Amino acid sequence: MNTTRMQTSTPALRIRQACEEGRLLAKKELLQALGECPAAPDASAPSLEQFEEEIRTALAENPDLSIVYGPDGEEFYRCVSLMSATYAEILAGKNMPCLLMAETVRKNSKEYPRPIALDIFEYPPFDLIPESIEACLRHMAATADFDDINFVESSTGTVYLYSTKYLDHDYAAFLAERLDVVLALNP
Amino acid sequence: MAVKYGGWAGQVLRVDLSTGAITKENTIERYMDMLGGTGIGYKVLWEETDAEVKAFDPANKIIFGVGPLAGTGAPCNGRTAVTTIFPVCWPKALTATGHMGGTFAAKLKYAGFDAVIIEGRADKPVWLHICDGQAQLRDARHIWGQGIPRTDQEISREIGPDCSVAAIGQAGENCVPMSVIINARSHSAGGVGAVMGSKNLKAIAVQGSRPVYIAGDKGKWEELINLHLRLLGANNQHVVPSFPSPKSEYYHPGSRWNGAPGKRWGAADPPVQLTDDIYSLNRIAFRTNSAAFFLGDSAWKYTVRGSGCHSCPIRCHTIIKDPGMAAKYGIREIAQNTCSGMNFGRTFFPSLLHDRGDAAREACIMGMYLADDLGIWCNYGQLQRDFIRLYKEGIFKAKLGAEEYASIPWKKCDEGDPTLLMDILPRIAEKRGEFGTVLGLGTGYMLEQWGLDEKLWGADPATAYWKMGHPKHHASEDDGQCGVIINTQYNRDAQCHSHCNFVRNGLPIHEQKRLAEGIWGSPDAVDAVGDYTPVNIHKMKRAKWAILRKELHDSLSLCNWMGPWAASPLKERGYAGDDTLESQLYSLATGHHVSRDECDFIAERIFTLHRALTIRGMNELNMRERHDLCPDWIYTDKNGRPAFSRGTIRMDRADIRSGLDMFYELMGWDKATGAPRRDTYVRLGLGKTAAELDARNLVPKT
């Protein structure tokens, strides 16, 4: 690691700062930032390999930092004490909204278990516009990789998504009704 | 030399309204074995009433009990237990408790008392003023007939604003069983208002400046309080936010932790924007917005802030302000409440049950305004569910006279017009006509009066009726067999939240199972909701734990709507709470050092005395067949799914019987009858209780 680099521009500090701001730093973004802030004004421009080595060193020396892979394999970094894995996975998947929606649905169906209301994807940190959500739903319906993504409506018409790998339709319907209707009337 | 304890004020006040005699008793000498709260209430009723006393007899007593943690700095210590022979309990009034939060519990301690025992009946309306170790009965004729807020205001004017006033409204004055006692605007104890009314007691006002001493090391006490604060989630101890957050691994859309960064208390002056430090101990009150939880995101615009109990940072009684609504209907523009109180108005209207728009909000505000003024109780929503069913099935039309039926604006019910409440709620508070009189009786007596079959009433899941005049309160729909068994045990709705606060905490099932293994010995102690497996001993251990912690909370003045703290938001603790928190708080506050198990042992004594009161009151040994009952709806599924299939809350009769077997065994009760065995009474220090019951053949022979 180049110890002459300004403390504010080290990979570790940049990763932590981004996480504090609720952002996830992509490798390409970090490399670009490091390139724009050389170790010393008169230093010869380091190579890409040197920057990558610098990042690897930072990750090895700082146990609070870890790598997050997006669904397309893109590399991101997070500070585990400042950003949860769940939140980081969502941010890392934003470039591939259909896959992000599907993986979110699968994880919720498997872990809690619960279906997910469709409108959650309109809110932070997903922030998908309704047109994108609709396009993803059409894409998923037409693509074999998303065969397991299904939907169910509560009695008030709210649409929930679930994965048939983990929930059957009846159970998903029960859980959707509970989330949408029952809890508010069962204080 | 007498041992000095912290926590307790040290005196219990006794007021005989028939004679005007006011006396004091030593708390430690008479009641320490029962802690306080419900414990004191049960003991007084056991020792001083008999099985024949009726709810409105002068011989009935109403005990306002608080615990050694009330008035301390322990979080969530604002509960007062109001224990009496409960008028809504059907077919015979039996011992039960209404609970209220607010400021009364702490102020009673500062006034120098751990409990107030009210007995007899005044010959004219009175209110009771308690201040700094003294008490005085005062003329209440000028406030008799007034609503609760005005009563509070008038008394506060007379004695100063530093008081807490627990008052009844017109419903309580008129001995309407479905009535409440309220302090601090919205904190109500259900079903007990009419007992005060029957005694001509309009209000109790408490004020004082006496300290509550902490016996233990002050540094340790502060450390414990800080730990407790860190373990808090949002309302109902939901430990994950409802929204994805960079600071939280988990989120759950059903969580009451809905204060997402950027949301605004839009009706505050100036508006307050919620910050993103969601775990800050100075921002716990940002987490919960009950209005937004029940009424949807639009409620943020009308939110002023959270209100709540003494020493509780949760502030679950959300204050909302709607000047437009006030101008439209001529009512107060501010309303506050939570849960059933928040939902009181809208749930009279079938069209608004699922509405989250303006009409639902207006109905809620109207409901809060009227119910908390007149002092009407909803019986955990049963009043409204009964109302809707009676209307839909044409029973009102059949039972009310034609003239009375025509006088009620039913169209407003169909249209969701909240002014319907201005018509029907005063009828109930004033016992006006057949409609007002019968609805005010409570479900059991209503069914009896109108010749309706209780069994049929309990066959419909939508009515949610359970037994003895009361509804389910977090039963199989939340927690399978654990919820069912808990709901069999009380003489009103169970009011137990220990179990559902855990299963609803928002953590994924694998985390819940891991925590369950640590506390109840097996991950099988908890199921995912709607994916219930056959009963096992660990579930029943959890049911026992849930009930004992409820009784412990009700006797210490801790809030069972928040505790126990079995889970927490803290990832670094593996989301574990601290199951020893209550015993640690009690030990440090009082100086009486007990372990978790010793603390639960005291709670078991308290709950077993409640059982003894029920057995004596019913003059019935066979609790299993006569008391610990379930409605038929829990054994049905609208889609015909069998029990133990995913997606149903349907229970299995043989499995529930098996669960009762296990529960009775864990409690030391006779399996055949569900009555405590003699050795159990003796083990719990209730040998005299056993002897008295034995003389009536009410102790199992085996």
mmCIF file of N, CA, C and O in Angstrom, chain A residues 9 14 22 26 36 40 45 51 53 57-58 99 108 122 129 148 163:
data_model
loop_
_atom_site.group_PDB
_atom_site.id
_atom_site.type_symbol
_atom_site.label_atom_id
_atom_site.label_comp_id
_atom_site.label_asym_id
_atom_site.label_seq_id
_atom_site.Cartn_x
_atom_site.Cartn_y
_atom_site.Cartn_z
ATOM 1 N N SER A 9 -8.051 9.814 0.784
ATOM 2 C CA SER A 9 -8.276 9.209 -0.529
ATOM 3 C C SER A 9 -7.905 7.730 -0.554
ATOM 4 O O SER A 9 -7.857 7.124 -1.603
ATOM 5 N N ARG A 14 -12.553 5.753 1.395
ATOM 6 C CA ARG A 14 -13.562 6.023 0.362
ATOM 7 C C ARG A 14 -14.742 5.046 0.478
ATOM 8 O O ARG A 14 -15.899 5.426 0.316
ATOM 9 N N GLY A 22 -24.864 5.969 2.434
ATOM 10 C CA GLY A 22 -25.874 5.056 1.920
ATOM 11 C C GLY A 22 -25.585 4.602 0.503
ATOM 12 O O GLY A 22 -26.482 4.114 -0.198
ATOM 13 N N ALA A 26 -18.610 0.957 -6.432
ATOM 14 C CA ALA A 26 -18.236 -0.047 -7.422
ATOM 15 C C ALA A 26 -16.737 0.003 -7.639
ATOM 16 O O ALA A 26 -16.102 1.053 -7.463
ATOM 17 N N GLU A 36 -7.897 9.753 -10.132
ATOM 18 C CA GLU A 36 -8.038 11.210 -10.134
ATOM 19 C C GLU A 36 -7.325 11.849 -8.961
ATOM 20 O O GLU A 36 -7.220 13.065 -8.866
ATOM 21 N N ALA A 40 0.966 11.341 -5.122
ATOM 22 C CA ALA A 40 1.690 12.605 -4.953
ATOM 23 C C ALA A 40 1.652 13.338 -6.291
ATOM 24 O O ALA A 40 1.625 12.702 -7.353
ATOM 25 N N ALA A 45 2.121 8.336 -13.116
ATOM 26 C CA ALA A 45 0.787 7.744 -13.004
ATOM 27 C C ALA A 45 0.894 6.245 -12.735
ATOM 28 O O ALA A 45 1.549 5.526 -13.493
ATOM 29 N N PHE A 51 -3.359 0.064 -8.713
ATOM 30 C CA PHE A 51 -4.579 0.451 -7.994
ATOM 31 C C PHE A 51 -5.313 -0.784 -7.469
ATOM 32 O O PHE A 51 -5.823 -0.809 -6.348
ATOM 33 N N GLU A 53 -4.059 -3.615 -6.749
ATOM 34 C CA GLU A 53 -3.287 -4.145 -5.632
ATOM 35 C C GLU A 53 -3.564 -3.336 -4.364
ATOM 36 O O GLU A 53 -3.704 -3.885 -3.259
ATOM 37 N N THR A 57 -5.092 -4.836 -0.952
ATOM 38 C CA THR A 57 -4.399 -4.645 0.333
ATOM 39 C C THR A 57 -5.343 -4.025 1.363
ATOM 40 O O THR A 57 -5.386 -4.440 2.530
ATOM 41 N N ALA A 58 -6.087 -3.052 0.908
ATOM 42 C CA ALA A 58 -7.031 -2.392 1.828
ATOM 43 C C ALA A 58 -8.047 -3.389 2.373
ATOM 44 O O ALA A 58 -8.370 -3.396 3.569
ATOM 45 N N LEU A 99 -33.488 -8.952 -12.481
ATOM 46 C CA LEU A 99 -32.829 -9.930 -11.631
ATOM 47 C C LEU A 99 -32.896 -9.494 -10.162
ATOM 48 O O LEU A 99 -33.090 -10.326 -9.260
ATOM 49 N N ASN A 108 -36.832 -13.265 0.137
ATOM 50 C CA ASN A 108 -37.913 -13.064 1.107
ATOM 51 C C ASN A 108 -38.770 -14.308 1.264
ATOM 52 O O ASN A 108 -39.176 -14.651 2.374
ATOM 53 N N GLU A 122 -40.899 0.410 -5.813
ATOM 54 C CA GLU A 122 -40.951 1.835 -6.187
ATOM 55 C C GLU A 122 -40.217 2.708 -5.170
ATOM 56 O O GLU A 122 -39.924 3.867 -5.446
ATOM 57 N N ILE A 129 -39.021 2.961 -11.391
ATOM 58 C CA ILE A 129 -40.235 3.651 -11.819
ATOM 59 C C ILE A 129 -41.253 2.588 -12.234
ATOM 60 O O ILE A 129 -40.890 1.470 -12.631
ATOM 61 N N ASP A 148 -40.110 -19.371 -11.573
ATOM 62 C CA ASP A 148 -40.572 -19.538 -10.177
ATOM 63 C C ASP A 148 -41.212 -18.272 -9.614
ATOM 64 O O ASP A 148 -41.797 -18.313 -8.521
ATOM 65 N N SER A 163 -41.827 -16.652 -4.696
ATOM 66 C CA SER A 163 -41.120 -17.664 -5.483
ATOM 67 C C SER A 163 -41.713 -19.032 -5.167
ATOM 68 O O SER A 163 -41.774 -19.435 -3.998
#
